[in-house]
Amino acid sequence: MNNEAQFMELIGQHRGIILKLTGLYATDAEDLADMYQDILMQAWKAFPSYRGEAKFSTWLYRVCLNTLLSARRKKQLPVTGLDHHSESLSASAPANRSEEIQRLHTAIRTLSPTDRAIISLHLDGYDNGEIATLMGISNNNAGVKLHRIKNQLASMLKNL
Amino acid sequence: MNLEQLWHDIEGNDDGKLEGMLQQKFFLHSSHQRPLAKLKKNTVTSLWLGVAVTILYLALLGVTHEWLVRFALVVLIGYNSFILWSGYGLHKLLNANHGDALPVLSHLRQIAAAFARWRKWQNQVAFFVYPVAAAGGFLFGITLGAGLPLDEVLWRPGIVWWLLGSVLVMSALGYLLGRWWYKLAFGRYAAQIEETIRELEEG
């Protein structure tokens, strides 16, 4: 399998990471498309250096977060109400479940950009040590942040 | 409510845009529009502008024979060469960094530090260069305007005060113009990165 085919296959298998993360940062459809393009481009350029030592999902997470967090935010995300991305989530889920998913998505989008990255890593099953390594912060700082974010999220979910 | 389960069930629906990009593979060869790319583009634009201005200075060096003006031009050419050299280093660093090798905080710090360093160098050197540039421009202007050699024009009454005044005003203007250009091309972006770094560093 050539490099390009291998890349496309791996990205295809892990496109959920890109979809979920960009959904947390994009302000509109145009912004979303720009983010896809940027992440795909960065990942493609970096792919030759991927040696399979880390899981591809972890590698892609790093590329996504570095791309998204080093990007200028064109405008602030809406802080209340459901936006375009939340409305388009999991249309196939039952009504209540779908509402809960939308509430969670809206609540996470209300967090600061770095907090969004940390909570998404946590919810995707990364432990504090892995989060700390990926974000480049201390274990202790990751734990403190996570604790604060969870409390913030719980409080927001109550009020949404 | 199990947040992990809810998160797991989130399936972003993008109307097939990502699928479309993957199918067409156009990102493999196209240039992108995101800020980091714009930043890289702005760095390249600055480099080309620097090259154009340096060529202009070289051309002026060929037509003027006044040693004071020539001295100012040589200083400016040296300054531009330094900016071009350091700007090229920055451009190389931005192009080599694809965001896969470093943790997020280190990646952001590397970009922010590179820009801060570039900005600091420019400011420090500009502090000495702008007055020389302003004086050179003034002297070149008056010799051209009067059509007389500099030695004759320089001893006219009040000319030294005009020279000092224009050095002060033009240096200040040059400094403000430099600040405006940096802010326009890089500043907002660099500030955004620093804000994200602060967010990560805080508990």
GROMACS .gro file of C-alpha atoms in nm:
model
  363
    1MET     CA    1   0.000   0.000   0.000
    2ASN     CA    2   0.148   0.337  -0.091
    3ASN     CA    3   0.184   0.627   0.148
    4GLU     CA    4  -0.116   0.817   0.017
    5ALA     CA    5  -0.348   0.515   0.027
    6GLN     CA    6  -0.233   0.429   0.379
    7PHE     CA    7  -0.290   0.787   0.492
    8MET     CA    8  -0.638   0.800   0.340
    9GLU     CA    9  -0.731   0.471   0.500
   10LEU     CA   10  -0.611   0.575   0.847
   11ILE     CA   11  -0.779   0.914   0.825
   12GLY     CA   12  -1.098   0.750   0.704
   13GLN     CA   13  -1.094   0.513   1.002
   14HIS     CA   14  -1.036   0.798   1.247
   15ARG     CA   15  -1.240   1.074   1.085
   16GLY     CA   16  -1.465   1.074   1.394
   17ILE     CA   17  -1.187   1.250   1.587
   18ILE     CA   18  -1.173   1.528   1.329
   19LEU     CA   19  -1.551   1.559   1.314
   20LYS     CA   20  -1.592   1.574   1.691
   21LEU     CA   21  -1.307   1.815   1.759
   22THR     CA   22  -1.383   2.055   1.477
   23GLY     CA   23  -1.748   2.052   1.588
   24LEU     CA   24  -1.629   2.194   1.920
   25TYR     CA   25  -1.433   2.482   1.768
   26ALA     CA   26  -1.600   2.586   1.441
   27THR     CA   27  -1.813   2.897   1.443
   28ASP     CA   28  -1.993   2.834   1.113
   29ALA     CA   29  -1.995   2.605   0.812
   30GLU     CA   30  -1.719   2.798   0.638
   31ASP     CA   31  -1.499   2.784   0.946
   32LEU     CA   32  -1.565   2.410   0.973
   33ALA     CA   33  -1.456   2.348   0.613
   34ASP     CA   34  -1.142   2.558   0.671
   35MET     CA   35  -1.061   2.353   0.980
   36TYR     CA   36  -1.100   2.023   0.794
   37GLN     CA   37  -0.871   2.146   0.522
   38ASP     CA   38  -0.612   2.273   0.766
   39ILE     CA   39  -0.609   1.957   0.978
   40LEU     CA   40  -0.594   1.730   0.674
   41MET     CA   41  -0.313   1.935   0.525
   42GLN     CA   42  -0.113   1.939   0.850
   43ALA     CA   43  -0.169   1.567   0.899
   44TRP     CA   44  -0.065   1.491   0.543
   45LYS     CA   45   0.251   1.698   0.574
   46ALA     CA   46   0.336   1.536   0.908
   47PHE     CA   47   0.246   1.182   0.801
   48PRO     CA   48   0.597   1.086   0.680
   49SER     CA   49   0.720   1.136   1.037
   50TYR     CA   50   0.451   0.906   1.182
   51ARG     CA   51   0.630   0.582   1.266
   52GLY     CA   52   0.349   0.397   1.435
   53GLU     CA   53   0.508   0.420   1.780
   54ALA     CA   54   0.198   0.591   1.918
   55LYS     CA   55  -0.158   0.497   1.829
   56PHE     CA   56  -0.272   0.675   1.513
   57SER     CA   57  -0.569   0.818   1.705
   58THR     CA   58  -0.332   0.979   1.959
   59TRP     CA   59  -0.112   1.115   1.682
   60LEU     CA   60  -0.414   1.257   1.499
   61TYR     CA   61  -0.548   1.405   1.822
   62ARG     CA   62  -0.219   1.590   1.866
   63VAL     CA   63  -0.224   1.723   1.510
   64CYS     CA   64  -0.589   1.829   1.547
   65LEU     CA   65  -0.535   2.006   1.879
   66ASN     CA   66  -0.216   2.177   1.770
   67THR     CA   67  -0.391   2.298   1.458
   68LEU     CA   68  -0.711   2.405   1.628
   69LEU     CA   69  -0.547   2.572   1.927
   70SER     CA   70  -0.290   2.759   1.724
   71ALA     CA   71  -0.561   2.894   1.498
   72ARG     CA   72  -0.704   3.241   1.535
   73ARG     CA   73  -1.066   3.233   1.637
   74LYS     CA   74  -1.253   3.436   1.379
   75LYS     CA   75  -1.533   3.515   1.621
   76GLN     CA   76  -1.660   3.402   1.957
   77LEU     CA   77  -1.872   3.091   1.974
   78PRO     CA   78  -2.231   3.146   2.079
   79VAL     CA   79  -2.244   3.092   2.455
   80THR     CA   80  -2.609   3.009   2.487
   81GLY     CA   81  -2.858   2.813   2.286
   82LEU     CA   82  -2.796   2.548   2.028
   83ASP     CA   83  -2.603   2.632   1.719
   84HIS     CA   84  -2.579   2.478   1.377
   85HIS     CA   85  -2.337   2.204   1.482
   86SER     CA   86  -2.525   2.100   1.790
   87GLU     CA   87  -2.848   2.082   1.596
   88SER     CA   88  -2.696   1.849   1.344
   89LEU     CA   89  -2.568   1.595   1.596
   90SER     CA   90  -2.685   1.236   1.609
   91ALA     CA   91  -3.013   1.283   1.431
   92SER     CA   92  -3.073   0.909   1.457
   93ALA     CA   93  -3.066   0.900   1.839
   94PRO     CA   94  -3.394   0.890   2.034
   95ALA     CA   95  -3.537   1.234   2.113
   96ASN     CA   96  -3.429   1.245   2.481
   97ARG     CA   97  -3.089   1.103   2.412
   98SER     CA   98  -3.045   1.341   2.123
   99GLU     CA   99  -3.134   1.633   2.350
  100GLU     CA  100  -2.883   1.517   2.612
  101ILE     CA  101  -2.613   1.489   2.347
  102GLN     CA  102  -2.693   1.839   2.225
  103ARG     CA  103  -2.681   1.976   2.579
  104LEU     CA  104  -2.342   1.817   2.639
  105HIS     CA  105  -2.211   1.949   2.309
  106THR     CA  106  -2.340   2.299   2.379
  107ALA     CA  107  -2.194   2.294   2.731
  108ILE     CA  108  -1.851   2.185   2.607
  109ARG     CA  109  -1.854   2.453   2.336
  110THR     CA  110  -1.910   2.711   2.610
  111LEU     CA  111  -1.577   2.619   2.775
  112SER     CA  112  -1.250   2.791   2.689
  113PRO     CA  113  -1.063   2.642   2.387
  114THR     CA  114  -0.802   2.467   2.601
  115ASP     CA  115  -1.066   2.332   2.840
  116ARG     CA  116  -1.257   2.192   2.541
  117ALA     CA  117  -0.943   2.005   2.436
  118ILE     CA  118  -0.886   1.863   2.784
  119ILE     CA  119  -1.242   1.745   2.840
  120SER     CA  120  -1.265   1.586   2.495
  121LEU     CA  121  -0.945   1.392   2.567
  122HIS     CA  122  -1.087   1.283   2.902
  123LEU     CA  123  -1.420   1.178   2.752
  124ASP     CA  124  -1.235   0.984   2.484
  125GLY     CA  125  -1.074   0.777   2.757
  126TYR     CA  126  -0.730   0.937   2.795
  127ASP     CA  127  -0.607   0.934   3.154
  128ASN     CA  128  -0.458   1.235   3.333
  129GLY     CA  129  -0.102   1.133   3.248
  130GLU     CA  130  -0.181   1.100   2.877
  131ILE     CA  131  -0.369   1.430   2.877
  132ALA     CA  132  -0.074   1.596   3.048
  133THR     CA  133   0.168   1.451   2.791
  134LEU     CA  134  -0.046   1.551   2.493
  135MET     CA  135  -0.111   1.902   2.621
  136GLY     CA  136   0.242   1.956   2.751
  137ILE     CA  137   0.135   2.040   3.104
  138SER     CA  138   0.215   1.872   3.438
  139ASN     CA  139   0.011   1.576   3.565
  140ASN     CA  140  -0.095   1.781   3.860
  141ASN     CA  141  -0.210   2.070   3.643
  142ALA     CA  142  -0.403   1.830   3.420
  143GLY     CA  143  -0.578   1.684   3.725
  144VAL     CA  144  -0.663   2.026   3.868
  145LYS     CA  145  -0.792   2.149   3.533
  146LEU     CA  146  -0.999   1.839   3.476
  147HIS     CA  147  -1.157   1.863   3.819
  148ARG     CA  148  -1.249   2.227   3.759
  149ILE     CA  149  -1.381   2.158   3.407
  150LYS     CA  150  -1.597   1.869   3.528
  151ASN     CA  151  -1.750   2.087   3.799
  152GLN     CA  152  -1.807   2.365   3.548
  153LEU     CA  153  -1.964   2.123   3.303
  154ALA     CA  154  -2.190   1.969   3.567
  155SER     CA  155  -2.310   2.312   3.671
  156MET     CA  156  -2.375   2.413   3.310
  157LEU     CA  157  -2.561   2.092   3.233
  158LYS     CA  158  -2.790   2.158   3.529
  159ASN     CA  159  -2.875   2.502   3.397
  160LEU     CA  160  -2.908   2.425   3.028
  161MET     CA  161  -2.621   1.113   3.277
  162ASN     CA  162  -2.310   0.923   3.161
  163LEU     CA  163  -2.100   1.188   2.990
  164GLU     CA  164  -1.854   0.940   2.837
  165GLN     CA  165  -2.140   0.748   2.676
  166LEU     CA  166  -2.303   1.068   2.550
  167TRP     CA  167  -1.969   1.185   2.412
  168HIS     CA  168  -1.921   0.850   2.245
  169ASP     CA  169  -2.261   0.889   2.077
  170ILE     CA  170  -2.176   1.228   1.932
  171GLU     CA  171  -2.144   1.195   1.560
  172GLY     CA  172  -2.065   1.522   1.393
  173ASN     CA  173  -2.280   1.570   1.086
  174ASP     CA  174  -2.105   1.791   0.836
  175ASP     CA  175  -2.321   1.716   0.530
  176GLY     CA  176  -2.041   1.509   0.382
  177LYS     CA  177  -1.787   1.794   0.353
  178LEU     CA  178  -1.507   1.597   0.517
  179GLU     CA  179  -1.599   1.289   0.314
  180GLY     CA  180  -1.586   1.504   0.001
  181MET     CA  181  -1.239   1.631   0.085
  182LEU     CA  182  -1.115   1.279   0.154
  183GLN     CA  183  -1.264   1.153  -0.173
  184GLN     CA  184  -1.125   1.433  -0.384
  185LYS     CA  185  -0.792   1.443  -0.194
  186PHE     CA  186  -0.751   1.804  -0.302
  187PHE     CA  187  -0.591   1.897   0.030
  188LEU     CA  188  -0.289   1.685  -0.066
  189HIS     CA  189  -0.176   1.948  -0.311
  190SER     CA  190  -0.374   2.264  -0.242
  191SER     CA  191  -0.277   2.552  -0.019
  192HIS     CA  192  -0.500   2.612   0.278
  193GLN     CA  193  -0.663   2.919   0.421
  194ARG     CA  194  -0.629   2.883   0.795
  195PRO     CA  195  -0.444   3.139   1.009
  196LEU     CA  196  -0.116   2.953   1.044
  197ALA     CA  197  -0.103   2.934   0.664
  198LYS     CA  198  -0.186   3.304   0.645
  199LEU     CA  199   0.090   3.372   0.892
  200LYS     CA  200   0.336   3.177   0.678
  201LYS     CA  201   0.211   3.366   0.373
  202ASN     CA  202   0.254   3.700   0.552
  203THR     CA  203   0.610   3.602   0.645
  204VAL     CA  204   0.685   3.529   0.279
  205THR     CA  205   0.520   3.858   0.173
  206SER     CA  206   0.736   4.045   0.425
  207LEU     CA  207   1.046   3.873   0.290
  208TRP     CA  208   0.966   3.970  -0.070
  209LEU     CA  209   0.890   4.327   0.037
  210GLY     CA  210   1.225   4.333   0.214
  211VAL     CA  211   1.400   4.210  -0.100
  212ALA     CA  212   1.227   4.478  -0.313
  213VAL     CA  213   1.320   4.758  -0.071
  214THR     CA  214   1.680   4.634  -0.052
  215ILE     CA  215   1.703   4.641  -0.432
  216LEU     CA  216   1.571   4.999  -0.425
  217TYR     CA  217   1.839   5.096  -0.171
  218LEU     CA  218   2.105   4.933  -0.388
  219ALA     CA  219   1.982   5.132  -0.687
  220LEU     CA  220   1.993   5.455  -0.482
  221LEU     CA  221   2.343   5.365  -0.369
  222GLY     CA  222   2.441   5.361  -0.735
  223VAL     CA  223   2.303   5.708  -0.812
  224THR     CA  224   2.412   5.908  -0.509
  225HIS     CA  225   2.769   6.013  -0.441
  226GLU     CA  226   2.717   6.190  -0.109
  227TRP     CA  227   2.907   5.986   0.149
  228LEU     CA  228   2.661   6.058   0.432
  229VAL     CA  229   2.369   5.937   0.224
  230ARG     CA  230   2.569   5.637   0.106
  231PHE     CA  231   2.655   5.557   0.467
  232ALA     CA  232   2.282   5.567   0.561
  233LEU     CA  233   2.198   5.342   0.266
  234VAL     CA  234   2.467   5.089   0.362
  235VAL     CA  235   2.328   5.081   0.719
  236LEU     CA  236   1.977   5.027   0.581
  237ILE     CA  237   2.092   4.751   0.346
  238GLY     CA  238   2.262   4.583   0.641
  239TYR     CA  239   1.946   4.614   0.849
  240ASN     CA  240   1.730   4.473   0.571
  241SER     CA  241   1.969   4.184   0.518
  242PHE     CA  242   1.947   4.104   0.888
  243ILE     CA  243   1.564   4.116   0.879
  244LEU     CA  244   1.561   3.895   0.568
  245TRP     CA  245   1.797   3.644   0.727
  246SER     CA  246   1.601   3.626   1.055
  247GLY     CA  247   1.267   3.624   0.868
  248TYR     CA  248   1.385   3.334   0.654
  249GLY     CA  249   1.474   3.142   0.972
  250LEU     CA  250   1.124   3.206   1.107
  251HIS     CA  251   0.968   3.095   0.779
  252LYS     CA  252   1.171   2.773   0.786
  253LEU     CA  253   1.065   2.703   1.143
  254LEU     CA  254   0.695   2.756   1.066
  255ASN     CA  255   0.716   2.529   0.764
  256ALA     CA  256   0.897   2.255   0.950
  257ASN     CA  257   0.643   2.248   1.232
  258HIS     CA  258   0.340   2.036   1.138
  259GLY     CA  259   0.205   2.004   1.488
  260ASP     CA  260   0.266   1.632   1.531
  261ALA     CA  261   0.594   1.619   1.717
  262LEU     CA  262   0.534   1.838   2.020
  263PRO     CA  263   0.275   1.855   2.297
  264VAL     CA  264   0.022   2.136   2.247
  265LEU     CA  265   0.179   2.375   2.498
  266SER     CA  266   0.532   2.325   2.361
  267HIS     CA  267   0.405   2.367   2.004
  268LEU     CA  268   0.236   2.695   2.093
  269ARG     CA  269   0.535   2.815   2.293
  270GLN     CA  270   0.768   2.742   2.003
  271ILE     CA  271   0.560   2.950   1.760
  272ALA     CA  272   0.511   3.233   2.012
  273ALA     CA  273   0.880   3.238   2.107
  274ALA     CA  274   0.990   3.248   1.743
  275PHE     CA  275   0.770   3.549   1.673
  276ALA     CA  276   0.861   3.725   1.995
  277ARG     CA  277   1.230   3.677   1.920
  278TRP     CA  278   1.190   3.808   1.565
  279ARG     CA  279   0.995   4.108   1.689
  280LYS     CA  280   1.251   4.182   1.965
  281TRP     CA  281   1.546   4.169   1.725
  282GLN     CA  282   1.369   4.398   1.483
  283ASN     CA  283   1.284   4.649   1.757
  284GLN     CA  284   1.632   4.652   1.903
  285VAL     CA  285   1.806   4.703   1.571
  286ALA     CA  286   1.540   4.947   1.446
  287PHE     CA  287   1.609   5.172   1.746
  288PHE     CA  288   1.948   5.253   1.593
  289VAL     CA  289   1.855   5.218   1.228
  290TYR     CA  290   1.544   5.440   1.203
  291PRO     CA  291   1.727   5.764   1.293
  292VAL     CA  292   2.000   5.681   1.039
  293ALA     CA  293   1.732   5.608   0.777
  294ALA     CA  294   1.550   5.933   0.856
  295ALA     CA  295   1.872   6.138   0.840
  296GLY     CA  296   1.975   5.968   0.515
  297GLY     CA  297   1.634   6.031   0.360
  298PHE     CA  298   1.639   6.396   0.467
  299LEU     CA  299   1.989   6.457   0.333
  300PHE     CA  300   1.912   6.279   0.008
  301GLY     CA  301   1.593   6.485  -0.028
  302ILE     CA  302   1.757   6.824   0.024
  303THR     CA  303   2.052   6.756  -0.206
  304LEU     CA  304   1.808   6.640  -0.474
  305GLY     CA  305   1.574   6.935  -0.412
  306ALA     CA  306   1.844   7.203  -0.403
  307GLY     CA  307   2.050   7.043  -0.677
  308LEU     CA  308   2.363   7.128  -0.478
  309PRO     CA  309   2.632   6.917  -0.308
  310LEU     CA  310   2.562   6.822   0.053
  311ASP     CA  311   2.861   7.020   0.186
  312GLU     CA  312   2.702   7.341   0.062
  313VAL     CA  313   2.344   7.265   0.169
  314LEU     CA  314   2.439   7.143   0.515
  315TRP     CA  315   2.583   7.479   0.623
  316ARG     CA  316   2.273   7.678   0.539
  317PRO     CA  317   2.113   7.845   0.842
  318GLY     CA  318   1.863   7.631   1.031
  319ILE     CA  319   1.927   7.317   0.828
  320VAL     CA  320   2.064   7.127   1.128
  321TRP     CA  321   1.743   7.196   1.320
  322TRP     CA  322   1.538   7.075   1.026
  323LEU     CA  323   1.756   6.764   1.015
  324LEU     CA  324   1.708   6.695   1.388
  325GLY     CA  325   1.334   6.762   1.365
  326SER     CA  326   1.287   6.532   1.070
  327VAL     CA  327   1.497   6.259   1.235
  328LEU     CA  328   1.274   6.276   1.541
  329VAL     CA  329   0.948   6.283   1.348
  330MET     CA  330   1.045   6.025   1.085
  331SER     CA  331   1.193   5.785   1.344
  332ALA     CA  332   0.872   5.803   1.545
  333LEU     CA  333   0.665   5.753   1.230
  334GLY     CA  334   0.885   5.463   1.123
  335TYR     CA  335   0.845   5.303   1.464
  336LEU     CA  336   0.465   5.347   1.455
  337LEU     CA  337   0.446   5.218   1.098
  338GLY     CA  338   0.655   4.913   1.193
  339ARG     CA  339   0.430   4.845   1.489
  340TRP     CA  340   0.118   4.881   1.275
  341TRP     CA  341   0.255   4.645   1.011
  342TYR     CA  342   0.354   4.383   1.268
  343LYS     CA  343   0.014   4.405   1.435
  344LEU     CA  344  -0.164   4.374   1.100
  345ALA     CA  345   0.039   4.082   0.972
  346PHE     CA  346   0.129   3.890   1.288
  347GLY     CA  347   0.031   4.069   1.611
  348ARG     CA  348  -0.330   3.959   1.654
  349TYR     CA  349  -0.235   3.603   1.577
  350ALA     CA  350   0.060   3.605   1.816
  351ALA     CA  351  -0.161   3.754   2.091
  352GLN     CA  352  -0.415   3.476   2.037
  353ILE     CA  353  -0.145   3.214   2.077
  354GLU     CA  354  -0.018   3.377   2.394
  355GLU     CA  355  -0.371   3.383   2.533
  356THR     CA  356  -0.405   3.009   2.469
  357ILE     CA  357  -0.066   2.948   2.635
  358ARG     CA  358  -0.182   3.140   2.942
  359GLU     CA  359  -0.501   2.934   2.955
  360LEU     CA  360  -0.297   2.614   2.950
  361GLU     CA  361  -0.048   2.730   3.210
  362GLU     CA  362  -0.312   2.836   3.458
  363GLY     CA  363  -0.461   2.572   3.684
   0.00000   0.00000   0.00000
